[in-house]
Amino acid sequence: MIKEFFKYLPGIISAILAAYFTARWSLRKLYSEKWWERKEKAYSEIVEALYQVMQYCEIKKDHYEVGKTYSDEKMKEFQDRYSMAYWKLKKATDIGAFVISQEGAKVLEELRSRPKLDWNENPPWEIYDQDYEYYKKALENIVRVAKKDLKATKA
């Protein structure tokens, strides 16, 4: 009986080891995919927020520079989206490299510490135009960093 047991022992050990390593690999892959999804969601939210802030800056610049107007309802909508986007960017900057890469966090930190024109010395359209350019540059950099971090070289 013991001889029979030792005869099958290598097969049993192989099966146990194969099951163990397969389960371990599967869990590691699952956790890796979930983390990638979190990163992708974080980058998507940052890109969306940057776009919303850029849009608001463009609208305000046009309003002050050429007198373009929108209905009160539409302006309220733009302001609400701007406010939400602003706070998303602030949160993403404060949380920093917890989910996104260090390089992505650096882009947001540079955006936050950008030089700003003085409202008392510059016309509003110049201020909004400058902010637009900084947000546009940050958007381009975040997209580049996200592609690299998410290994989306074909995108």
PDB file of C-alpha atoms in Angstrom:
ATOM      1  CA  MET A   1       0.000   0.000   0.000  1.00  0.00           C
ATOM      2  CA  ILE A   2       2.796   2.406   0.881  1.00  0.00           C
ATOM      3  CA  LYS A   3       4.568   1.515  -2.354  1.00  0.00           C
ATOM      4  CA  GLU A   4       1.409   2.489  -4.234  1.00  0.00           C
ATOM      5  CA  PHE A   5       1.276   5.789  -2.367  1.00  0.00           C
ATOM      6  CA  PHE A   6       4.890   6.668  -3.228  1.00  0.00           C
ATOM      7  CA  LYS A   7       4.207   5.720  -6.814  1.00  0.00           C
ATOM      8  CA  TYR A   8       1.529   8.449  -7.090  1.00  0.00           C
ATOM      9  CA  LEU A   9       3.234  11.001  -4.803  1.00  0.00           C
ATOM     10  CA  PRO A  10       5.064  12.950  -7.569  1.00  0.00           C
ATOM     11  CA  GLY A  11       1.792  13.332  -9.471  1.00  0.00           C
ATOM     12  CA  ILE A  12      -0.066  14.493  -6.369  1.00  0.00           C
ATOM     13  CA  ILE A  13       2.682  16.970  -5.453  1.00  0.00           C
ATOM     14  CA  SER A  14       2.765  18.263  -9.040  1.00  0.00           C
ATOM     15  CA  ALA A  15      -1.004  18.764  -9.051  1.00  0.00           C
ATOM     16  CA  ILE A  16      -0.959  20.580  -5.699  1.00  0.00           C
ATOM     17  CA  LEU A  17       1.905  22.853  -6.778  1.00  0.00           C
ATOM     18  CA  ALA A  18       0.252  23.560 -10.130  1.00  0.00           C
ATOM     19  CA  ALA A  19      -3.028  24.474  -8.414  1.00  0.00           C
ATOM     20  CA  TYR A  20      -1.228  26.681  -5.887  1.00  0.00           C
ATOM     21  CA  PHE A  21       0.797  28.588  -8.468  1.00  0.00           C
ATOM     22  CA  THR A  22      -2.175  28.921 -10.818  1.00  0.00           C
ATOM     23  CA  ALA A  23      -4.317  30.385  -8.044  1.00  0.00           C
ATOM     24  CA  ARG A  24      -1.515  32.711  -6.976  1.00  0.00           C
ATOM     25  CA  TRP A  25      -0.920  33.900 -10.564  1.00  0.00           C
ATOM     26  CA  SER A  26      -4.667  34.412 -11.102  1.00  0.00           C
ATOM     27  CA  LEU A  27      -4.996  36.532  -7.962  1.00  0.00           C
ATOM     28  CA  ARG A  28      -1.950  38.586  -8.868  1.00  0.00           C
ATOM     29  CA  LYS A  29      -3.387  39.171 -12.347  1.00  0.00           C
ATOM     30  CA  LEU A  30      -6.783  40.131 -10.884  1.00  0.00           C
ATOM     31  CA  TYR A  31      -5.226  42.651  -8.479  1.00  0.00           C
ATOM     32  CA  SER A  32      -3.078  44.061 -11.270  1.00  0.00           C
ATOM     33  CA  GLU A  33      -6.110  44.529 -13.532  1.00  0.00           C
ATOM     34  CA  LYS A  34      -8.110  46.197 -10.741  1.00  0.00           C
ATOM     35  CA  TRP A  35      -5.215  48.577 -10.041  1.00  0.00           C
ATOM     36  CA  TRP A  36      -4.943  49.388 -13.757  1.00  0.00           C
ATOM     37  CA  GLU A  37      -8.683  50.155 -13.811  1.00  0.00           C
ATOM     38  CA  ARG A  38      -8.289  52.529 -10.851  1.00  0.00           C
ATOM     39  CA  LYS A  39      -5.425  54.301 -12.587  1.00  0.00           C
ATOM     40  CA  GLU A  40      -7.380  54.545 -15.841  1.00  0.00           C
ATOM     41  CA  LYS A  41     -10.389  55.996 -13.993  1.00  0.00           C
ATOM     42  CA  ALA A  42      -8.194  58.509 -12.137  1.00  0.00           C
ATOM     43  CA  TYR A  43      -6.515  59.684 -15.344  1.00  0.00           C
ATOM     44  CA  SER A  44      -9.884  59.891 -17.125  1.00  0.00           C
ATOM     45  CA  GLU A  45     -11.299  62.071 -14.358  1.00  0.00           C
ATOM     46  CA  ILE A  46      -8.258  64.333 -14.426  1.00  0.00           C
ATOM     47  CA  VAL A  47      -8.435  64.702 -18.224  1.00  0.00           C
ATOM     48  CA  GLU A  48     -12.164  65.457 -18.031  1.00  0.00           C
ATOM     49  CA  ALA A  49     -11.628  68.012 -15.256  1.00  0.00           C
ATOM     50  CA  LEU A  50      -8.825  69.756 -17.133  1.00  0.00           C
ATOM     51  CA  TYR A  51     -11.021  69.973 -20.209  1.00  0.00           C
ATOM     52  CA  GLN A  52     -13.917  71.437 -18.191  1.00  0.00           C
ATOM     53  CA  VAL A  53     -11.655  74.085 -16.658  1.00  0.00           C
ATOM     54  CA  MET A  54     -10.196  74.936 -20.077  1.00  0.00           C
ATOM     55  CA  GLN A  55     -13.695  75.314 -21.493  1.00  0.00           C
ATOM     56  CA  TYR A  56     -14.679  77.653 -18.668  1.00  0.00           C
ATOM     57  CA  CYS A  57     -11.546  79.778 -19.147  1.00  0.00           C
ATOM     58  CA  GLU A  58     -12.275  80.045 -22.862  1.00  0.00           C
ATOM     59  CA  ILE A  59     -15.881  81.106 -22.225  1.00  0.00           C
ATOM     60  CA  LYS A  60     -14.870  83.713 -19.651  1.00  0.00           C
ATOM     61  CA  LYS A  61     -12.095  85.040 -21.898  1.00  0.00           C
ATOM     62  CA  ASP A  62     -14.545  85.439 -24.783  1.00  0.00           C
ATOM     63  CA  HIS A  63     -17.010  87.127 -22.466  1.00  0.00           C
ATOM     64  CA  TYR A  64     -14.521  89.730 -21.279  1.00  0.00           C
ATOM     65  CA  GLU A  65     -12.586  90.178 -24.516  1.00  0.00           C
ATOM     66  CA  VAL A  66     -15.312  90.250 -27.164  1.00  0.00           C
ATOM     67  CA  GLY A  67     -18.469  90.545 -25.082  1.00  0.00           C
ATOM     68  CA  LYS A  68     -19.830  87.088 -25.909  1.00  0.00           C
ATOM     69  CA  THR A  69     -22.720  86.297 -23.594  1.00  0.00           C
ATOM     70  CA  TYR A  70     -24.667  83.234 -22.551  1.00  0.00           C
ATOM     71  CA  SER A  71     -27.967  82.877 -20.766  1.00  0.00           C
ATOM     72  CA  ASP A  72     -27.855  82.921 -16.975  1.00  0.00           C
ATOM     73  CA  GLU A  73     -28.860  79.271 -16.981  1.00  0.00           C
ATOM     74  CA  LYS A  74     -26.013  78.308 -19.320  1.00  0.00           C
ATOM     75  CA  MET A  75     -23.476  80.341 -17.313  1.00  0.00           C
ATOM     76  CA  LYS A  76     -24.648  78.651 -14.118  1.00  0.00           C
ATOM     77  CA  GLU A  77     -24.106  75.281 -15.805  1.00  0.00           C
ATOM     78  CA  PHE A  78     -20.588  76.294 -16.898  1.00  0.00           C
ATOM     79  CA  GLN A  79     -19.770  77.599 -13.410  1.00  0.00           C
ATOM     80  CA  ASP A  80     -21.053  74.426 -11.749  1.00  0.00           C
ATOM     81  CA  ARG A  81     -18.987  72.218 -14.055  1.00  0.00           C
ATOM     82  CA  TYR A  82     -15.960  74.460 -13.483  1.00  0.00           C
ATOM     83  CA  SER A  83     -16.391  74.229  -9.723  1.00  0.00           C
ATOM     84  CA  MET A  84     -16.667  70.427  -9.792  1.00  0.00           C
ATOM     85  CA  ALA A  85     -13.660  70.161 -12.096  1.00  0.00           C
ATOM     86  CA  TYR A  86     -11.621  72.535  -9.940  1.00  0.00           C
ATOM     87  CA  TRP A  87     -12.245  70.428  -6.822  1.00  0.00           C
ATOM     88  CA  LYS A  88     -11.489  67.182  -8.681  1.00  0.00           C
ATOM     89  CA  LEU A  89      -8.153  68.630  -9.765  1.00  0.00           C
ATOM     90  CA  LYS A  90      -7.449  69.845  -6.253  1.00  0.00           C
ATOM     91  CA  LYS A  91      -8.211  66.392  -4.847  1.00  0.00           C
ATOM     92  CA  ALA A  92      -6.111  64.639  -7.504  1.00  0.00           C
ATOM     93  CA  THR A  93      -3.217  66.996  -6.749  1.00  0.00           C
ATOM     94  CA  ASP A  94      -3.510  66.491  -2.989  1.00  0.00           C
ATOM     95  CA  ILE A  95      -3.735  62.708  -3.264  1.00  0.00           C
ATOM     96  CA  GLY A  96      -0.974  62.784  -5.838  1.00  0.00           C
ATOM     97  CA  ALA A  97       0.892  59.612  -6.585  1.00  0.00           C
ATOM     98  CA  PHE A  98      -1.388  57.302  -4.597  1.00  0.00           C
ATOM     99  CA  VAL A  99      -3.082  56.140  -7.792  1.00  0.00           C
ATOM    100  CA  ILE A 100      -1.418  58.013 -10.627  1.00  0.00           C
ATOM    101  CA  SER A 101       2.289  57.979 -11.364  1.00  0.00           C
ATOM    102  CA  GLN A 102       4.801  60.273  -9.699  1.00  0.00           C
ATOM    103  CA  GLU A 103       5.235  62.007 -13.045  1.00  0.00           C
ATOM    104  CA  GLY A 104       1.468  62.608 -13.289  1.00  0.00           C
ATOM    105  CA  ALA A 105       1.385  63.989  -9.759  1.00  0.00           C
ATOM    106  CA  LYS A 106       4.247  66.321 -10.685  1.00  0.00           C
ATOM    107  CA  VAL A 107       2.265  67.687 -13.661  1.00  0.00           C
ATOM    108  CA  LEU A 108      -0.645  68.529 -11.348  1.00  0.00           C
ATOM    109  CA  GLU A 109       1.649  70.039  -8.744  1.00  0.00           C
ATOM    110  CA  GLU A 110       3.290  72.264 -11.379  1.00  0.00           C
ATOM    111  CA  LEU A 111      -0.159  73.352 -12.530  1.00  0.00           C
ATOM    112  CA  ARG A 112      -1.109  74.318  -8.997  1.00  0.00           C
ATOM    113  CA  SER A 113       2.085  76.303  -8.422  1.00  0.00           C
ATOM    114  CA  ARG A 114       1.977  78.101 -11.792  1.00  0.00           C
ATOM    115  CA  PRO A 115       2.531  81.863 -11.842  1.00  0.00           C
ATOM    116  CA  LYS A 116      -0.710  83.817 -11.888  1.00  0.00           C
ATOM    117  CA  LEU A 117      -1.468  87.267 -13.184  1.00  0.00           C
ATOM    118  CA  ASP A 118      -2.758  89.842 -10.723  1.00  0.00           C
ATOM    119  CA  TRP A 119      -6.467  90.687 -11.084  1.00  0.00           C
ATOM    120  CA  ASN A 120      -5.720  94.300 -10.095  1.00  0.00           C
ATOM    121  CA  GLU A 121      -3.087  94.790 -12.785  1.00  0.00           C
ATOM    122  CA  ASN A 122      -4.323  92.746 -15.758  1.00  0.00           C
ATOM    123  CA  PRO A 123      -7.529  92.629 -17.758  1.00  0.00           C
ATOM    124  CA  PRO A 124      -9.673  89.543 -17.028  1.00  0.00           C
ATOM    125  CA  TRP A 125      -9.341  88.131 -20.568  1.00  0.00           C
ATOM    126  CA  GLU A 126      -5.555  87.994 -20.207  1.00  0.00           C
ATOM    127  CA  ILE A 127      -5.888  86.143 -16.913  1.00  0.00           C
ATOM    128  CA  TYR A 128      -8.318  83.614 -18.379  1.00  0.00           C
ATOM    129  CA  ASP A 129      -6.170  83.274 -21.491  1.00  0.00           C
ATOM    130  CA  GLN A 130      -3.071  82.558 -19.400  1.00  0.00           C
ATOM    131  CA  ASP A 131      -4.955  80.037 -17.265  1.00  0.00           C
ATOM    132  CA  TYR A 132      -6.288  78.366 -20.419  1.00  0.00           C
ATOM    133  CA  GLU A 133      -2.754  77.929 -21.742  1.00  0.00           C
ATOM    134  CA  TYR A 134      -1.523  76.416 -18.462  1.00  0.00           C
ATOM    135  CA  TYR A 135      -4.468  74.005 -18.311  1.00  0.00           C
ATOM    136  CA  LYS A 136      -3.952  73.074 -21.966  1.00  0.00           C
ATOM    137  CA  LYS A 137      -0.285  72.304 -21.343  1.00  0.00           C
ATOM    138  CA  ALA A 138      -1.195  70.264 -18.256  1.00  0.00           C
ATOM    139  CA  LEU A 139      -3.790  68.344 -20.275  1.00  0.00           C
ATOM    140  CA  GLU A 140      -1.245  67.492 -22.965  1.00  0.00           C
ATOM    141  CA  ASN A 141       1.267  66.379 -20.322  1.00  0.00           C
ATOM    142  CA  ILE A 142      -1.262  64.297 -18.369  1.00  0.00           C
ATOM    143  CA  VAL A 143      -2.371  62.517 -21.551  1.00  0.00           C
ATOM    144  CA  ARG A 144       1.262  61.745 -22.362  1.00  0.00           C
ATOM    145  CA  VAL A 145       1.973  60.516 -18.830  1.00  0.00           C
ATOM    146  CA  ALA A 146      -1.240  58.470 -18.698  1.00  0.00           C
ATOM    147  CA  LYS A 147      -0.424  56.710 -21.969  1.00  0.00           C
ATOM    148  CA  LYS A 148       2.999  55.853 -20.604  1.00  0.00           C
ATOM    149  CA  ASP A 149       1.729  54.797 -17.161  1.00  0.00           C
ATOM    150  CA  LEU A 150      -1.134  52.711 -18.558  1.00  0.00           C
ATOM    151  CA  LYS A 151       1.158  51.287 -21.230  1.00  0.00           C
ATOM    152  CA  ALA A 152      -1.245  52.480 -23.924  1.00  0.00           C
ATOM    153  CA  THR A 153       1.361  53.092 -26.583  1.00  0.00           C
ATOM    154  CA  LYS A 154      -1.078  52.349 -29.423  1.00  0.00           C
ATOM    155  CA  ALA A 155      -3.640  54.917 -28.208  1.00  0.00           C
TER     156      ALA A 155
END
